[in-house]
Amino acid sequence: MPADPSPRPFFDPATALPPTGRPAAGLLAELDALRAADAPTRGGRTFAYVYDPGRPEVDDLAAAAYRAFATVNGLDPTVFPSVARLENDVVGAVASVLGAPGAQGTFTSGGTESILLAVKTARDQARAERGVRQPELVLPSTAHAAFHKAAHYLGVEPVVVPVDPVTYRAVASDLTAAITDRTVLVVASAPSYAHGVLDPVAEIAAGAAERGVLCHVDACIGGWFLPFLARAGRPVEPFGLSVPGVTSLSVDLHKYGYADKGASVVLYRDAELRRHQYFAHAGWPGYPVVNPTAQGTKPGGLLAQAWAVLRHLGEDGYTELTRRVAGAADEVLAGLRATEGVRVLGEPAGSLVAFTVTDAGDAPDLSLVLHTADEMRARGWYLQPQLSHAGLPPNLHLTLTPATAGQVGALLTDLADAIEAARALAPATVDPALRELAAALDPDALTPEEVAGFLAFAGLAGDGAQGLPARMAPVLALLDVLPPRLKERLLAEFVGSLFRV
Ligand SMILES: *Cc1c(COP(=O)(O)O)cnc(C)c1O
């Protein structure tokens, strides 16, 4: 036998490239089968991650529009002028709702990329205009983790300001007081993801403007919901670029825009500011590079599907869908507030609700929160557990969508049941000795064996997803007491173990 011409350093028949190609039908069937173990993305029982308008024709349109542009490369609008036209239409539609005269923006792959770009823009603007060399980012403790990621990637120091412990809203005067000569950007959320409450955007932006600092409004989740809530006749505090002092804004079209995943817009006050976002490079022998975003080659399909969905639904369509969500939110809030041992956190601005479950003394009870999540999962619902943070209580998070509107009655009935079941269970507790041990560990100096040992103890060892425990309460209870850096290290190792190649 001739020697293999390409020796393979790694070969696992389960994942290796098949030696001969397989027919399409079998592959598509395998993809379908894989979805069986996933949380359902349609039908209104998954209260996080997915946004179901409850209108199947929107899904069909998005898929068809993607397909029409699937082979188009958004990298070069001079070769594919359709891309510039579609992006102008999408950003223009966003600007018509959230912008101000002169606003300019960019279509991106998601909220994280929009935020990354807004922070980069602010960092580079402050360097160019104010000579800031050691940039700082002032943000409320409830700002999305994507700002910490941006700060980490971009060499910017996050300055975290606690929120009001009763309303969960950022405190404008505290944010303003945290501004220094190095501050490149101040952040407000409209609303925050964790508790769904709207920060006092006008006050925060005014404080930043007074100090000559830029202000970003993270409207990733609320930007395509709150304006239509106002249009449906409900009171909504203004938060867009027309608010004095707001200089940039992010809005995800793959959330309440009901586009498929991979669609967001970052919008700036004017061209002068957006200029700092662009990267250009002519110092290599290849084609001259101009990249408005983090990507080089860009999928034309994502832009096309977002364009089609926006224009298919239009103002009236979004207003109607928003009305349905607002109705569901009213019903959920009334139901939760009437449920013994449940406390809604803050005053939700519209579509996100966080609630905690309390013990006999009316204090938030981590174990009850986590057991309730497990009990709900066993009943076919996904509610998102959020751990305690800096004095803010652990809770369960609900993202309401039009599809969930028809499920509220069933949800509340099962929730009451689940809480009762949770109260009957032995509390998920953490051995104090383990807690002490964890506090003494240096997360960055752990050996691979120590990490593996800890994960095994936490119930997170084994063969990736197959090894996930059915009940997450014991795992999450342990995570809740670990110091943040240790938690980050262990979770990163755990997720790494899921991607085992
Ligand atoms: C979803 C979200 C983000 C991050 O967006 P991704 O699309 O998940 O990258 C940022 N901020 C808020 C408020 C969000 O809801």
Coordinates of N, CA, C and O in Angstrom, one line a residue, residues 13-103:
P13 N -12.5 9.5 13.4 CA -13.5 9.2 12.3 C -14.9 9.9 12.6 O -15.6 10.2 11.6
A14 N -15.2 10.2 13.8 CA -16.5 10.9 14.1 C -16.6 12.3 13.5 O -17.6 12.7 13.1
T15 N -15.4 13.0 13.4 CA -15.5 14.4 13.0 C -14.7 14.6 11.7 O -14.8 15.7 11.2
A16 N -13.9 13.7 11.3 CA -13.0 13.9 10.2 C -13.8 14.2 8.9 O -15.0 13.8 8.8
L17 N -13.2 14.8 7.9 CA -13.8 15.1 6.6 C -14.1 13.7 6.0 O -13.2 12.8 6.0
P18 N -15.4 13.4 5.6 CA -15.7 12.1 5.0 C -14.8 11.9 3.7 O -14.7 12.8 2.9
P19 N -14.3 10.7 3.6 CA -13.4 10.5 2.4 C -14.2 10.6 1.1 O -13.6 11.1 0.1
T20 N -15.5 10.3 1.1 CA -16.3 10.5 -0.1 C -17.5 11.3 0.3 O -17.9 11.2 1.4
G21 N -18.0 12.2 -0.6 CA -19.1 13.1 -0.3 C -20.4 12.4 0.0 O -20.6 11.3 -0.5
R22 N -21.2 13.0 0.7 CA -22.5 12.4 1.1 C -23.6 13.2 0.4 O -23.5 14.4 0.2
P23 N -24.7 12.5 0.1 CA -25.9 13.2 -0.6 C -26.5 14.3 0.3 O -26.5 14.1 1.5
A24 N -27.1 15.3 -0.3 CA -27.7 16.4 0.4 C -28.8 15.9 1.4 O -28.9 16.4 2.5
A25 N -29.7 15.0 0.9 CA -30.8 14.6 1.7 C -30.4 14.1 3.1 O -31.0 14.5 4.1
G26 N -29.4 13.2 3.1 CA -29.0 12.7 4.4 C -28.4 13.7 5.3 O -28.6 13.7 6.5
L27 N -27.7 14.7 4.7 CA -27.1 15.7 5.5 C -28.2 16.6 6.1 O -28.1 17.0 7.3
L28 N -29.2 17.0 5.3 CA -30.2 17.8 5.8 C -31.0 17.1 6.9 O -31.4 17.7 7.9
A29 N -31.2 15.8 6.7 CA -32.0 15.0 7.8 C -31.2 15.0 9.1 O -31.7 15.1 10.2
E30 N -29.8 14.9 8.9 CA -29.0 14.9 10.1 C -29.1 16.2 10.9 O -29.1 16.3 12.1
L31 N -29.1 17.3 10.1 CA -29.2 18.7 10.7 C -30.5 18.8 11.4 O -30.6 19.3 12.6
D32 N -31.6 18.3 10.8 CA -32.9 18.4 11.4 C -32.9 17.6 12.7 O -33.4 18.1 13.8
A33 N -32.3 16.4 12.7 CA -32.3 15.6 13.9 C -31.6 16.2 15.0 O -31.9 16.1 16.2
L34 N -30.5 17.0 14.7 CA -29.7 17.6 15.7 C -30.5 18.7 16.5 O -30.3 18.9 17.7
R35 N -31.5 19.2 15.8 CA -32.3 20.3 16.5 C -33.2 19.7 17.6 O -33.7 20.5 18.4
A36 N -33.4 18.4 17.6 CA -34.3 17.8 18.5 C -33.9 18.1 20.0 O -34.8 18.3 20.8
A37 N -32.6 18.1 20.2 CA -32.2 18.3 21.6 C -32.1 19.8 22.0 O -31.9 20.2 23.2
D38 N -32.3 20.7 21.0 CA -32.2 22.1 21.3 C -33.5 22.7 21.9 O -34.5 22.1 21.7
A39 N -33.4 23.8 22.6 CA -34.6 24.5 23.0 C -35.3 24.9 21.7 O -34.7 25.3 20.7
P40 N -36.7 24.8 21.7 CA -37.4 25.2 20.5 C -37.3 26.7 20.3 O -37.4 27.5 21.2
T41 N -37.0 27.2 19.0 CA -36.9 28.6 18.7 C -38.2 29.2 18.3 O -38.3 30.4 18.2
R42 N -39.2 28.4 18.1 CA -40.5 28.9 17.7 C -41.5 28.3 18.6 O -41.4 27.2 19.1
G43 N -42.6 29.0 18.9 CA -43.7 28.4 19.7 C -43.9 29.1 21.1 O -44.9 28.8 21.7
G44 N -42.9 30.0 21.5 CA -43.2 30.8 22.7 C -43.0 30.1 24.0 O -43.5 30.6 25.0
R45 N -42.2 29.0 24.1 CA -41.9 28.4 25.4 C -40.4 28.7 25.8 O -40.0 28.3 26.9
T46 N -39.6 29.3 24.9 CA -38.2 29.6 25.2 C -38.1 31.1 25.5 O -38.3 31.9 24.5
F47 N -37.9 31.5 26.8 CA -38.0 32.9 27.2 C -36.6 33.6 27.2 O -36.4 34.4 28.1
A48 N -35.8 33.2 26.3 CA -34.5 33.8 26.1 C -33.9 33.5 24.8 O -34.3 32.5 24.2
Y49 N -33.0 34.3 24.3 CA -32.2 34.0 23.1 C -33.0 34.1 21.8 O -32.4 34.3 20.7
V50 N -34.3 33.8 21.7 CA -35.0 33.7 20.4 C -36.2 34.7 20.4 O -36.8 35.0 21.5
Y51 N -36.5 35.2 19.2 CA -37.5 36.2 19.1 C -38.5 35.8 18.0 O -38.2 35.9 16.8
D52 N -39.6 35.2 18.4 CA -40.6 34.6 17.5 C -41.7 35.6 17.2 O -42.5 35.9 18.2
P53 N -41.8 36.2 16.0 CA -42.9 37.1 15.8 C -44.3 36.3 15.7 O -45.3 37.0 15.6
G54 N -44.2 35.0 15.6 CA -45.5 34.2 15.5 C -46.1 34.3 14.1 O -47.3 34.1 13.9
R55 N -45.2 34.7 13.2 CA -45.7 34.8 11.8 C -44.7 34.1 10.9 O -43.7 34.6 10.5
P56 N -45.0 32.8 10.5 CA -44.1 32.0 9.8 C -43.7 32.6 8.5 O -42.6 32.3 8.0
E57 N -44.5 33.5 7.9 CA -44.1 34.0 6.6 C -42.9 34.9 6.7 O -42.1 35.1 5.7
V58 N -42.6 35.5 7.9 CA -41.5 36.3 8.1 C -40.2 35.4 8.0 O -39.2 35.8 7.4
D59 N -40.3 34.2 8.6 CA -39.1 33.3 8.5 C -38.9 32.9 7.1 O -37.7 32.8 6.7
D60 N -39.9 32.6 6.3 CA -39.8 32.2 4.9 C -39.2 33.3 4.1 O -38.3 33.1 3.3
L61 N -39.6 34.5 4.4 CA -39.1 35.7 3.6 C -37.6 35.9 3.9 O -36.8 36.1 3.0
A62 N -37.2 35.8 5.2 CA -35.8 36.0 5.6 C -35.0 34.9 4.9 O -33.9 35.2 4.4
A63 N -35.4 33.7 4.9 CA -34.6 32.6 4.3 C -34.5 32.8 2.8 O -33.4 32.6 2.2
A64 N -35.6 33.2 2.2 CA -35.5 33.5 0.7 C -34.6 34.7 0.4 O -33.8 34.6 -0.6
A65 N -34.7 35.7 1.2 CA -33.8 36.9 0.9 C -32.4 36.5 1.2 O -31.5 37.0 0.4
Y66 N -32.1 35.7 2.2 CA -30.7 35.3 2.5 C -30.2 34.6 1.3 O -29.1 34.8 0.8
R67 N -31.0 33.6 0.8 CA -30.6 32.8 -0.3 C -30.3 33.6 -1.6 O -29.3 33.4 -2.3
A68 N -31.1 34.7 -1.8 CA -30.8 35.5 -3.0 C -29.5 36.2 -2.9 O -28.9 36.5 -4.0
F69 N -29.0 36.4 -1.7 CA -27.7 37.2 -1.5 C -26.6 36.3 -0.9 O -25.6 36.8 -0.5
A70 N -26.9 35.0 -0.8 CA -25.9 34.1 -0.1 C -24.5 34.1 -0.6 O -23.5 34.0 0.1
T71 N -24.4 34.4 -1.9 CA -23.1 34.3 -2.5 C -22.4 35.7 -2.7 O -21.3 35.8 -3.2
V72 N -23.1 36.7 -2.3 CA -22.6 38.1 -2.4 C -21.6 38.4 -1.3 O -21.9 38.1 -0.1
N73 N -20.5 39.0 -1.6 CA -19.5 39.4 -0.6 C -19.7 40.9 -0.3 O -19.4 41.7 -1.2
G74 N -20.1 41.2 0.9 CA -20.3 42.6 1.3 C -19.0 43.3 1.5 O -19.0 44.5 1.9
L75 N -17.9 42.7 1.3 CA -16.6 43.3 1.5 C -16.4 44.6 0.6 O -15.8 45.5 1.0
D76 N -16.8 44.4 -0.6 CA -16.5 45.5 -1.6 C -17.8 46.1 -2.3 O -18.2 45.5 -3.3
P77 N -18.3 47.2 -1.8 CA -19.5 47.7 -2.4 C -19.3 48.4 -3.7 O -20.2 48.8 -4.4
T78 N -18.0 48.5 -4.2 CA -17.8 49.0 -5.5 C -17.9 47.9 -6.5 O -18.3 48.1 -7.7
V79 N -17.7 46.6 -6.1 CA -17.9 45.5 -7.0 C -19.4 45.0 -6.9 O -20.0 44.5 -7.8
F80 N -20.0 45.1 -5.6 CA -21.3 44.7 -5.4 C -22.1 45.9 -4.9 O -22.4 46.0 -3.7
P81 N -22.5 46.8 -5.8 CA -23.2 48.0 -5.4 C -24.5 47.7 -4.7 O -25.0 48.6 -3.9
S82 N -25.1 46.6 -4.9 CA -26.4 46.2 -4.2 C -26.2 46.3 -2.7 O -27.1 46.6 -2.0
V83 N -25.0 46.0 -2.2 CA -24.7 45.9 -0.8 C -24.8 47.3 -0.2 O -25.4 47.5 0.9
A84 N -24.3 48.3 -0.9 CA -24.4 49.7 -0.4 C -25.8 50.2 -0.4 O -26.3 50.8 0.6
R85 N -26.6 49.8 -1.4 CA -28.0 50.2 -1.5 C -28.7 49.6 -0.3 O -29.5 50.3 0.4
L86 N -28.6 48.3 -0.1 CA -29.3 47.6 1.0 C -28.9 48.2 2.3 O -29.7 48.4 3.2
E87 N -27.6 48.4 2.5 CA -27.2 48.9 3.8 C -27.7 50.4 4.1 O -28.1 50.7 5.2
N88 N -27.7 51.2 3.0 CA -28.3 52.5 3.2 C -29.7 52.4 3.6 O -30.2 53.2 4.4
D89 N -30.4 51.5 2.9 CA -31.9 51.3 3.3 C -32.1 50.9 4.7 O -32.9 51.4 5.4
V90 N -31.3 49.9 5.2 CA -31.4 49.4 6.5 C -31.0 50.5 7.6 O -31.8 50.7 8.5
V91 N -29.9 51.1 7.4 CA -29.4 52.1 8.3 C -30.4 53.3 8.3 O -30.7 53.9 9.3
G92 N -30.8 53.6 7.1 CA -31.8 54.7 6.9 C -33.1 54.5 7.7 O -33.6 55.4 8.3
A93 N -33.6 53.2 7.6 CA -34.8 52.9 8.3 C -34.6 53.1 9.9 O -35.4 53.6 10.6
V94 N -33.4 52.6 10.3 CA -33.1 52.7 11.8 C -33.0 54.2 12.1 O -33.5 54.7 13.1
A95 N -32.3 55.0 11.3 CA -32.1 56.4 11.5 C -33.5 57.1 11.5 O -33.7 58.1 12.3
S96 N -34.4 56.7 10.7 CA -35.7 57.3 10.7 C -36.5 57.2 12.0 O -37.4 58.0 12.3
V97 N -36.1 56.2 12.7 CA -36.8 55.9 14.0 C -36.0 56.4 15.2 O -36.6 57.0 16.2
L98 N -34.7 56.2 15.1 CA -33.9 56.5 16.3 C -32.8 57.6 16.1 O -32.0 57.9 17.0
G99 N -32.8 58.1 14.9 CA -31.7 59.0 14.6 C -32.0 60.5 14.8 O -32.9 60.8 15.5
A100 N -31.2 61.3 14.2 CA -31.3 62.8 14.2 C -30.7 63.2 12.9 O -29.9 62.4 12.3
P101 N -31.0 64.4 12.4 CA -30.4 64.8 11.1 C -28.9 64.7 11.2 O -28.3 65.1 12.1
G102 N -28.4 64.1 10.1 CA -26.9 64.0 10.0 C -26.4 62.7 10.5 O -25.2 62.4 10.4
A103 N -27.2 61.9 11.1 CA -26.8 60.6 11.7 C -26.3 59.7 10.6 O -26.8 59.7 9.5

